[in-house]
DNA sequence: TCATCATAGATTTTCGAATTTGCCTATTGA
DNA sequence: TCAATAGGCAAATTCGAAAATCTATGATGA
C-alpha cells in the first residue's frame, strides 16, 4: 500500500501514486469521469503521461475504460464490496496461516512493533482525535502486512496488497470507524499469532472483515 | 485469457493483446529487453502507444521496469513457478468449491460442452498431431473457466484469469505435455463436478497442478 | 596500475499537436 | 410528429520530436 518514493522518481510515477491515492481516499469520487484535459491541468502533466498511469490503474481495477469514451473512477456497489471482502478473506487468511507456521523471531519482532504503533494510534483515535486517519490506515496495513510477511510467496503478498487497497477504499468511502471492536480484534490477532495458533488467528481475521462489512452495509453508506 | 476482439478496436488494444500473447507463448523470451525503438518498428506503433500497453503488462506482472532503464519481459524461475502454481491452487480451488455448490443445469451444460471440446482436441493431440497447441490451450482454459464460472465473484474470476495466463506461460516455456495423465484428470474433474462432489474435485485439481509443476521441474526446463 | 571524472551516444521519458472517433443537434423527408 | 441522416463540436487516440536520463568509453591524475 502506498509505497514510499525513491529519490530519482519519474513524474509519471509521482502522478500515478497521487491519483491512486486520490481514488483510494475518495478525493476522486466513484463513477467520476476522468477527462484527460482536466486531469492534465489539475495534475500538471501531459496527456500522454496521464494515459500511461491511467492504463495502470485500469488493470488494477481502480478505474474503468468504456470503449474509446475515456476513463472513469471505478464505481462502488454492495456487491463489489462483498466480493472484495471475500477476496481479502481468502488471500489474507491463507497467507496468515502460512506465515504463522514459518515465522521466526525476527517476524515476531516485526509483528509486535507494528501492533504497538497501531495500538498507540487507535488509542489516540478513540479519545476523539480524528486528525491522523491516513497514518492510522497505514499502520493498520503495516500490521496486517507484518502478520503475513512470512507467507513465503511474493505473488501472494502482491495480490494481497492490491486487494487491501481496494478494501481500504470502501472503508474510507463508507467512513468506517469501529474503534474499540477493531482494536480488540487486532489485539486478539497479535495474541494468536504469537501463540502460533493459526486457526484462531484465521477465525479472528474472518470476524474482523465480516464485521467491518456488516457495519458499513448497515450504515447504508453504499447504494446497493 | 486472450479475450476476443471487438469490431471498433483501438490499435493500442490490438497491439496490447499481440504483445501479451507473444509473452505468454514465449515468442518474446523471458528476460528479454524491450527496446521502445525496436518494438515501435516491429509492431508498427508509436512509442507513446507502446508505453501505454507496456504499463498495463507491468502491473499484470508480465514485464518488469527497472527504474528508468526501460522494460523487459518478466524472467522465469523455479521459485516464481511454484508461487504461481500455489496461487492457482488457492484461487481455482476456492472458486471451484463455490461454483460446484451453486451451479445450475445451465452451468452443467457449459461444463459438459467445454469438456467435450477439450477432450476431442486432447485425443487428437495424443495421436501425435501437435499443430493445434494454441487451440488446445484455449480449450483447456475454457474448461477450467466453465467449472468455476458459477463461483459468484467477478473479482475472483478476474484474479483467476490473470494467474492462469501466467501459469500457461510457464507451461509453454517448459514445453509441458502430460497427455493421457492430464486428459484423465480432466475427466475426473468433470465427473466430480457433475456429482457435485466439491472435495473430490478440489483434490483432483490440486493433483492436476502439482503433477504439472513436478513434471516441468523434473524436466529441468527451468533454471533454478 | 587503478580509480575518478568527463563526454558522447543511446534510450527512456515527456510533451504539444495532428488525427480519429464519438456525441449532440438540427435539418430533411415521410 | 417522428425517424433518419448530415454536420459540427468535444473528447479520446495516436504520433513525431524535444528534453532528460542512463551507459559506455576514454582521458586525467594520484
Coordinates of C-alpha atoms (C1' of nucleotides) in Angstrom, one line a residue:
Chain A
X1 CA 0.0 0.0 0.0
X2 CA 1.1 3.5 -0.8
X3 CA 4.8 2.7 -1.1
X4 CA 7.3 5.4 -0.5
X5 CA 9.1 7.4 -3.0
X6 CA 12.6 6.9 -4.4
X7 CA 14.9 9.9 -5.0
X8 CA 15.1 9.8 -8.8
X9 CA 11.4 9.4 -9.3
X10 CA 9.8 10.0 -12.6
X11 CA 7.0 12.4 -12.8
X12 CA 4.7 9.8 -14.2
X13 CA 5.4 7.7 -11.2
X14 CA 4.7 10.5 -8.8
X15 CA 1.4 11.4 -10.5
X16 CA 0.5 7.7 -10.5
X17 CA 0.8 7.5 -6.8
X18 CA -1.0 10.8 -6.4
X19 CA -4.0 9.8 -8.4
X20 CA -4.1 6.3 -7.0
X21 CA -4.2 7.8 -3.5
X22 CA -6.8 10.3 -4.5
X23 CA -9.0 7.4 -5.7
X24 CA -8.5 5.3 -2.6
X25 CA -9.1 8.1 -0.2
X26 CA -12.2 9.2 -2.0
X27 CA -10.9 12.6 -3.2
X28 CA -11.8 11.3 -6.7
X29 CA -15.4 10.1 -6.3
X30 CA -16.6 6.7 -7.5
X31 CA -18.0 6.9 -11.0
X32 CA -16.4 10.3 -11.7
X33 CA -15.5 10.9 -15.3
X34 CA -11.8 11.4 -15.8
X35 CA -11.4 14.0 -18.6
X36 CA -7.8 14.0 -19.9
X37 CA -7.8 17.7 -20.5
X38 CA -9.0 18.4 -17.0
X39 CA -6.6 16.0 -15.3
X40 CA -3.8 17.4 -17.4
X41 CA -4.2 20.9 -15.8
X42 CA -5.1 19.6 -12.4
X43 CA -2.1 17.3 -12.0
X44 CA 0.2 19.4 -14.3
X45 CA 1.2 16.7 -16.7
X46 CA 0.9 15.9 -20.4
X47 CA -2.0 13.7 -21.6
X48 CA 0.4 11.0 -22.8
X49 CA 1.9 10.6 -19.4
X50 CA -1.5 10.6 -17.9
X51 CA -2.7 7.9 -20.1
X52 CA 0.2 5.7 -19.1
X53 CA -0.7 5.7 -15.5
X54 CA -4.4 5.6 -16.2
X55 CA -3.7 2.3 -18.0
X56 CA -2.1 1.0 -14.9
X57 CA -5.0 1.9 -12.7
X58 CA -7.2 0.3 -15.3
X59 CA -5.7 -3.2 -14.9
X60 CA -5.6 -2.6 -11.1
X61 CA -9.3 -2.3 -11.2
X62 CA -9.3 1.2 -9.7
X63 CA -10.8 2.8 -12.8
X64 CA -12.7 1.6 -15.8
X65 CA -12.5 2.4 -19.5
X66 CA -15.5 2.2 -21.7
X67 CA -14.6 1.7 -25.3
X68 CA -13.0 4.8 -26.6
X69 CA -15.0 7.1 -24.4
X70 CA -12.3 7.6 -21.8
X71 CA -11.8 6.6 -18.2
X72 CA -13.8 7.0 -15.0
X73 CA -13.2 6.1 -11.4
X74 CA -14.4 2.5 -10.6
X75 CA -18.0 2.8 -9.3
X76 CA -18.8 1.2 -5.9
X77 CA -21.6 -1.2 -5.0
X78 CA -22.5 -3.5 -2.2
X79 CA -21.9 -6.5 -4.5
X80 CA -18.4 -5.4 -5.3
X81 CA -17.8 -4.7 -1.6
X82 CA -18.7 -8.2 -0.7
X83 CA -16.5 -9.6 -3.4
X84 CA -13.5 -7.6 -2.3
X85 CA -14.0 -8.5 1.3
X86 CA -14.3 -12.2 0.3
X87 CA -11.1 -11.9 -1.7
X88 CA -9.3 -10.4 1.3
X89 CA -10.5 -13.2 3.5
X90 CA -9.2 -15.8 1.1
X91 CA -5.8 -14.2 0.4
X92 CA -5.0 -12.9 3.8
X93 CA -6.4 -15.9 5.6
X94 CA -4.3 -18.2 3.6
X95 CA -1.2 -16.0 3.9
X96 CA -1.7 -15.7 7.6
X97 CA -1.7 -19.5 8.1
X98 CA 1.5 -19.9 6.1
X99 CA 3.1 -17.0 7.8
X100 CA 2.3 -18.1 11.3
X101 CA 3.7 -21.6 10.5
X102 CA 7.0 -20.4 9.2
X103 CA 7.6 -17.1 11.0
X104 CA 10.7 -16.7 13.1
X105 CA 11.7 -14.4 16.0
X106 CA 12.5 -11.7 13.6
X107 CA 9.0 -11.9 12.3
X108 CA 7.6 -11.8 15.8
X109 CA 9.5 -8.6 16.4
X110 CA 8.0 -7.0 13.3
X111 CA 4.5 -8.0 14.3
X112 CA 4.9 -6.7 17.8
X113 CA 6.4 -3.5 16.6
X114 CA 3.7 -2.9 14.0
X115 CA 1.0 -3.7 16.6
X116 CA 2.5 -1.3 19.0
X117 CA 2.3 1.6 16.6
X118 CA -1.2 0.7 15.5
X119 CA -2.5 0.3 19.1
X120 CA -1.0 3.7 20.0
X121 CA -2.8 5.4 17.2
X122 CA -6.0 3.6 17.9
X123 CA -5.9 4.8 21.5
X124 CA -5.4 8.3 20.2
X125 CA -8.3 7.9 17.8
X126 CA -10.6 6.6 20.5
X127 CA -10.0 9.7 22.5
X128 CA -11.6 11.6 19.8
X129 CA -8.7 12.8 17.7
X130 CA -9.5 12.0 14.1
X131 CA -6.8 14.1 12.5
X132 CA -4.5 11.2 11.7
X133 CA -6.7 9.0 9.7
X134 CA -4.2 8.4 6.9
X135 CA -1.5 7.5 9.3
X136 CA -3.8 5.2 11.1
X137 CA -4.7 3.4 7.9
X138 CA -1.1 3.0 7.0
X139 CA -0.4 1.5 10.4
X140 CA -3.4 -0.8 10.0
X141 CA -1.9 -2.0 6.8
X142 CA 1.6 -2.4 8.2
X143 CA 0.2 -4.6 11.0
X144 CA -1.7 -6.9 8.7
X145 CA 1.2 -7.0 6.3
X146 CA 3.7 -7.8 9.1
X147 CA 1.4 -10.7 10.1
X148 CA 1.5 -12.3 6.7
X149 CA 5.0 -11.2 5.7
X150 CA 6.5 -14.7 6.2
X151 CA 4.0 -16.5 4.0
X152 CA 6.8 -17.2 1.6
X153 CA 5.1 -16.0 -1.6
X154 CA 5.8 -12.7 -3.2
X155 CA 3.0 -13.3 -5.6
X156 CA 0.6 -13.8 -2.7
X157 CA 1.8 -10.6 -1.0
X158 CA 1.4 -8.6 -4.1
X159 CA -2.1 -9.9 -4.7
X160 CA -2.9 -9.1 -1.1
X161 CA -1.6 -5.5 -1.3
X162 CA -3.8 -4.9 -4.4
X163 CA -7.0 -6.2 -2.7
X164 CA -6.2 -4.5 0.5
X165 CA -6.1 -1.1 -1.1
X166 CA -9.5 -1.7 -2.7
X167 CA -10.8 -2.8 0.6
X168 CA -9.4 0.3 2.2
X169 CA -11.2 2.4 -0.4
X170 CA -14.5 1.1 0.6
X171 CA -13.7 1.7 4.3
X172 CA -12.9 5.3 3.5
X173 CA -15.9 5.9 1.3
X174 CA -18.2 4.4 3.9
X175 CA -16.4 6.3 6.7
X176 CA -16.0 3.2 8.8
X177 CA -14.8 3.6 12.3
X178 CA -15.3 0.6 14.6
X179 CA -13.0 1.9 17.2
X180 CA -12.8 -0.4 20.2
X181 CA -14.1 -3.5 18.4
X182 CA -11.4 -3.3 15.7
X183 CA -8.7 -2.5 18.3
X184 CA -9.7 -5.6 20.3
X185 CA -9.6 -7.8 17.2
X186 CA -6.1 -6.5 16.4
X187 CA -5.0 -7.5 19.9
X188 CA -6.5 -10.9 19.5
X189 CA -4.8 -11.3 16.2
X190 CA -1.5 -10.4 17.8
X191 CA -2.0 -12.9 20.6
X192 CA -3.0 -15.7 18.3
X193 CA 0.0 -15.0 16.1
X194 CA 2.5 -15.1 18.9
X195 CA 0.9 -18.3 20.3
X196 CA 1.3 -19.7 16.7
X197 CA -2.4 -20.6 16.7
X198 CA -3.2 -20.3 13.0
X199 CA -6.8 -21.4 13.3
X200 CA -7.6 -18.9 16.0
X201 CA -5.9 -16.1 14.0
X202 CA -7.8 -17.0 10.9
X203 CA -11.0 -17.0 12.8
X204 CA -10.4 -13.6 14.2
X205 CA -9.4 -12.3 10.8
X206 CA -12.7 -13.5 9.3
X207 CA -14.7 -11.9 12.0
X208 CA -12.6 -8.7 11.6
X209 CA -13.5 -8.5 8.0
X210 CA -17.1 -9.7 8.2
X211 CA -18.0 -7.3 11.0
X212 CA -16.5 -4.4 9.1
X213 CA -18.6 -5.2 6.0
X214 CA -21.7 -5.6 8.2
X215 CA -21.0 -2.4 9.8
X216 CA -20.8 -0.5 6.6
X217 CA -23.8 -2.2 5.0
X218 CA -26.0 -1.4 8.0
X219 CA -24.9 2.2 7.9
X220 CA -26.3 2.3 4.4
X221 CA -23.4 4.3 3.0
X222 CA -23.4 2.2 -0.1
X223 CA -26.1 2.3 -2.7
X224 CA -26.9 -1.3 -3.4
Chain B
X1 CA -7.5 -15.5 -21.2
X2 CA -6.8 -14.0 -24.6
X3 CA -10.3 -12.4 -25.0
X4 CA -11.5 -11.9 -28.5
X5 CA -11.6 -8.7 -30.4
X6 CA -14.4 -6.1 -30.7
X7 CA -15.1 -4.6 -34.1
X8 CA -14.1 -1.0 -33.3
X9 CA -10.8 -1.9 -31.6
X10 CA -8.2 0.7 -30.9
X11 CA -4.7 -0.1 -32.3
X12 CA -3.3 0.2 -28.8
X13 CA -5.7 -2.5 -27.7
X14 CA -4.8 -4.7 -30.6
X15 CA -1.1 -4.3 -30.0
X16 CA -1.6 -5.0 -26.3
X17 CA -3.2 -8.4 -27.0
X18 CA -0.5 -9.1 -29.5
X19 CA 2.5 -8.4 -27.3
X20 CA 0.7 -10.1 -24.3
X21 CA 0.2 -13.2 -26.4
X22 CA 3.8 -13.1 -27.6
X23 CA 5.0 -13.1 -24.0
X24 CA 2.7 -15.9 -22.8
X25 CA 3.5 -18.1 -25.8
X26 CA 7.2 -17.5 -25.5
X27 CA 7.7 -15.6 -28.7
X28 CA 9.2 -12.9 -26.5
X29 CA 11.7 -14.6 -24.3
X30 CA 11.9 -14.3 -20.5
X31 CA 14.3 -11.6 -19.5
X32 CA 14.4 -10.1 -23.0
X33 CA 15.0 -6.3 -23.1
X34 CA 12.1 -4.4 -24.7
X35 CA 13.7 -1.5 -26.5
X36 CA 11.0 1.0 -27.4
X37 CA 12.5 1.9 -30.8
X38 CA 12.7 -1.7 -31.8
X39 CA 9.2 -2.6 -30.7
X40 CA 8.0 0.5 -32.4
X41 CA 9.1 -0.8 -35.8
X42 CA 8.3 -4.4 -35.1
X43 CA 4.7 -3.8 -34.0
X44 CA 4.2 -0.7 -36.2
X45 CA 3.1 1.7 -33.5
X46 CA 4.3 4.9 -31.9
X47 CA 6.3 4.8 -28.7
X48 CA 3.6 6.6 -26.7
X49 CA 1.1 3.9 -27.6
X50 CA 3.6 1.2 -26.8
X51 CA 4.3 2.7 -23.4
X52 CA 0.6 2.6 -22.6
X53 CA 0.3 -1.1 -23.1
X54 CA 3.7 -1.8 -21.6
X55 CA 2.4 -0.1 -18.4
X56 CA -0.5 -2.5 -18.4
X57 CA 1.6 -5.5 -18.8
X58 CA 3.8 -4.1 -16.0
X59 CA 1.1 -4.2 -13.3
X60 CA -0.1 -7.6 -14.7
X61 CA 3.4 -8.8 -13.8
X62 CA 4.2 -10.0 -17.3
X63 CA 7.0 -7.5 -17.7
X64 CA 9.3 -5.6 -15.3
X65 CA 10.5 -2.0 -15.4
X66 CA 13.8 -1.2 -13.7
X67 CA 13.9 2.5 -12.7
X68 CA 14.1 4.5 -15.9
X69 CA 16.1 1.9 -17.7
X70 CA 13.1 0.6 -19.7
X71 CA 11.1 -2.6 -19.7
X72 CA 11.9 -6.3 -20.1
X73 CA 10.0 -9.5 -20.2
X74 CA 9.4 -10.9 -16.7
X75 CA 12.2 -13.5 -16.1
X76 CA 11.2 -17.0 -15.1
X77 CA 12.4 -19.1 -12.2
X78 CA 11.5 -22.2 -10.3
X79 CA 10.6 -20.2 -7.3
X80 CA 8.2 -18.0 -9.2
X81 CA 6.8 -21.1 -10.9
X82 CA 5.9 -22.6 -7.5
X83 CA 4.3 -19.3 -6.3
X84 CA 2.2 -19.1 -9.4
X85 CA 1.1 -22.7 -9.1
X86 CA 0.2 -22.2 -5.5
X87 CA -1.8 -19.1 -6.3
X88 CA -3.7 -21.0 -8.9
X89 CA -4.4 -23.8 -6.4
X90 CA -5.7 -21.3 -4.0
X91 CA -7.9 -19.2 -6.3
X92 CA -9.2 -22.0 -8.6
X93 CA -9.7 -24.4 -5.7
X94 CA -11.8 -21.9 -3.8
X95 CA -13.7 -20.9 -6.9
X96 CA -14.3 -24.5 -7.8
X97 CA -15.9 -25.2 -4.4
X98 CA -18.2 -22.2 -4.6
X99 CA -19.1 -22.9 -8.2
X100 CA -20.0 -26.6 -7.6
X101 CA -22.2 -25.6 -4.8
X102 CA -24.2 -23.1 -6.6
X103 CA -24.0 -24.2 -10.2
X104 CA -27.3 -24.9 -12.0
X105 CA -28.2 -27.0 -15.1
X106 CA -27.1 -24.2 -17.3
X107 CA -23.7 -24.5 -15.7
X108 CA -23.6 -28.2 -16.1
X109 CA -24.3 -27.7 -19.8
X110 CA -21.4 -25.3 -20.2
X111 CA -19.0 -27.7 -18.3
X112 CA -20.0 -30.7 -20.4
X113 CA -19.7 -28.7 -23.6
X114 CA -16.3 -27.3 -22.7
X115 CA -15.0 -30.7 -21.7
X116 CA -16.2 -32.2 -24.9
X117 CA -14.2 -29.8 -27.0
X118 CA -11.2 -30.2 -24.8
X119 CA -11.4 -34.0 -24.8
X120 CA -11.7 -34.0 -28.6
X121 CA -8.6 -32.0 -29.0
X122 CA -6.7 -34.0 -26.5
X123 CA -7.4 -37.1 -28.4
X124 CA -6.1 -35.5 -31.5
X125 CA -3.0 -34.4 -29.7
X126 CA -2.4 -37.9 -28.3
X127 CA -2.4 -39.3 -31.8
X128 CA 0.6 -37.1 -32.5
X129 CA -0.9 -34.0 -34.1
X130 CA 0.7 -31.1 -32.3
X131 CA -0.3 -28.4 -34.8
X132 CA -3.1 -27.0 -32.7
X133 CA -1.4 -26.2 -29.5
X134 CA -2.9 -22.8 -29.2
X135 CA -6.4 -24.0 -29.7
X136 CA -5.8 -26.8 -27.2
X137 CA -4.6 -24.3 -24.6
X138 CA -7.7 -22.1 -25.2
X139 CA -10.0 -25.1 -24.7
X140 CA -8.1 -26.1 -21.5
X141 CA -8.8 -22.6 -20.2
X142 CA -12.4 -22.7 -21.3
X143 CA -13.0 -25.9 -19.4
X144 CA -11.4 -24.7 -16.2
X145 CA -13.2 -21.5 -16.6
X146 CA -16.5 -23.1 -17.1
X147 CA -16.0 -25.2 -14.0
X148 CA -15.6 -22.1 -11.8
X149 CA -17.9 -19.8 -13.7
X150 CA -20.6 -20.1 -11.0
X151 CA -18.4 -19.1 -8.2
X152 CA -20.4 -15.8 -7.9
X153 CA -17.5 -13.4 -7.8
X154 CA -16.3 -11.4 -10.7
X155 CA -13.3 -10.3 -8.7
X156 CA -12.3 -13.9 -8.1
X157 CA -12.7 -14.8 -11.8
X158 CA -10.6 -11.9 -12.9
X159 CA -7.8 -12.8 -10.4
X160 CA -8.0 -16.4 -11.7
X161 CA -7.7 -15.4 -15.3
X162 CA -4.6 -13.3 -14.5
X163 CA -2.9 -16.1 -12.7
X164 CA -4.0 -18.7 -15.2
X165 CA -2.3 -16.8 -18.0
X166 CA 1.0 -16.7 -16.1
X167 CA 0.6 -20.4 -15.3
X168 CA 0.1 -21.0 -19.0
X169 CA 3.3 -19.1 -19.8
X170 CA 5.3 -21.5 -17.7
X171 CA 3.7 -24.5 -19.3
X172 CA 4.6 -23.2 -22.7
X173 CA 8.1 -22.2 -21.9
X174 CA 8.7 -25.6 -20.3
X175 CA 7.0 -27.4 -23.2
X176 CA 4.8 -29.3 -20.9
X177 CA 2.8 -32.1 -22.4
X178 CA 1.4 -34.6 -20.0
X179 CA -1.0 -36.1 -22.5
X180 CA -3.0 -39.0 -21.1
X181 CA -2.5 -38.1 -17.4
X182 CA -3.9 -34.5 -17.9
X183 CA -6.7 -35.8 -20.0
X184 CA -7.7 -38.3 -17.3
X185 CA -7.6 -35.6 -14.6
X186 CA -9.9 -33.5 -16.8
X187 CA -12.3 -36.4 -17.0
X188 CA -12.2 -36.9 -13.2
X189 CA -12.8 -33.2 -12.8
X190 CA -15.9 -33.3 -15.0
X191 CA -17.2 -36.4 -13.1
X192 CA -16.7 -34.8 -9.7
X193 CA -18.3 -31.6 -10.8
X194 CA -21.4 -33.3 -12.1
X195 CA -21.6 -35.4 -9.0
X196 CA -21.4 -32.1 -7.0
X197 CA -18.5 -33.5 -5.0
X198 CA -16.5 -30.4 -4.3
X199 CA -14.0 -32.1 -2.1
X200 CA -13.1 -34.7 -4.8
X201 CA -13.0 -32.0 -7.5
X202 CA -10.6 -29.9 -5.4
X203 CA -8.4 -32.9 -4.7
X204 CA -8.1 -33.7 -8.4
X205 CA -7.4 -30.0 -9.2
X206 CA -4.5 -29.9 -6.7
X207 CA -3.1 -33.1 -8.1
X208 CA -3.5 -31.7 -11.6
X209 CA -1.5 -28.7 -10.8
X210 CA 1.2 -30.3 -8.6
X211 CA 1.9 -33.0 -11.1
X212 CA 2.3 -30.5 -13.8
X213 CA 4.8 -28.5 -11.7
X214 CA 6.7 -31.7 -10.8
X215 CA 6.7 -32.7 -14.4
X216 CA 8.4 -29.5 -15.5
X217 CA 10.8 -29.2 -12.6
X218 CA 12.0 -32.7 -13.3
X219 CA 12.4 -32.0 -17.0
X220 CA 14.9 -29.3 -15.9
X221 CA 13.5 -26.8 -18.4
X222 CA 13.7 -24.0 -15.8
X223 CA 16.9 -22.6 -14.5
X224 CA 16.5 -22.6 -10.7
Chain C
dT1 C1' 48.0 0.5 -12.3
dC2 C1' 43.9 2.0 -10.7
dA3 C1' 40.1 5.0 -9.5
dT4 C1' 37.7 9.1 -10.8
dC5 C1' 35.6 12.1 -13.9
dA6 C1' 34.0 14.0 -18.2
dT7 C1' 32.0 13.4 -22.7
dA8 C1' 29.3 11.3 -26.5
dG9 C1' 25.9 8.1 -27.9
dA10 C1' 21.9 5.6 -26.9
dT11 C1' 17.5 5.0 -24.6
dT12 C1' 13.8 6.4 -22.0
dT13 C1' 10.6 10.0 -20.5
dT14 C1' 7.7 13.9 -21.6
dC15 C1' 5.4 17.0 -24.4
dG16 C1' 2.3 19.5 -27.9
dA17 C1' -0.1 18.9 -31.8
dA18 C1' -2.5 16.1 -35.6
dT19 C1' -5.8 12.6 -36.3
dT20 C1' -9.6 9.9 -35.4
dT21 C1' -13.8 8.8 -33.1
dG22 C1' -18.0 9.5 -30.6
dC23 C1' -21.8 12.6 -29.4
dC24 C1' -25.3 16.1 -29.9
dT25 C1' -28.2 18.9 -32.6
dA26 C1' -30.7 20.4 -36.4
dT27 C1' -32.4 19.5 -40.9
dT28 C1' -34.8 16.8 -44.2
dG29 C1' -38.3 13.8 -45.9
dA30 C1' -42.2 10.8 -45.0
Chain D
dT1 C1' -45.0 14.2 -35.5
dC2 C1' -41.4 11.1 -36.0
dA3 C1' -37.3 8.6 -37.9
dA4 C1' -33.1 9.0 -40.3
dT5 C1' -29.1 11.4 -41.7
dA6 C1' -25.6 15.0 -42.1
dG7 C1' -22.8 18.4 -39.8
dG8 C1' -20.2 20.4 -36.2
dC9 C1' -18.2 20.2 -31.8
dA10 C1' -15.9 17.8 -28.0
dA11 C1' -13.1 14.2 -26.4
dA12 C1' -10.0 10.3 -26.9
dT13 C1' -6.3 8.3 -29.5
dT14 C1' -2.0 8.4 -32.0
dC15 C1' 2.1 10.4 -33.4
dG16 C1' 6.9 12.6 -34.1
dA17 C1' 10.1 15.2 -31.8
dA18 C1' 12.2 17.6 -27.8
dA19 C1' 14.1 17.0 -23.1
dA20 C1' 16.0 14.2 -19.5
dT21 C1' 18.4 10.2 -18.1
dC22 C1' 21.5 6.4 -18.3
dT23 C1' 25.7 3.8 -20.2
dA24 C1' 29.9 3.1 -22.1
dT25 C1' 34.3 4.8 -23.4
dG26 C1' 38.4 7.2 -22.9
dA27 C1' 41.2 10.8 -20.6
dT28 C1' 43.3 12.6 -16.4
dG29 C1' 45.7 12.4 -12.1
dA30 C1' 47.5 10.0 -7.9

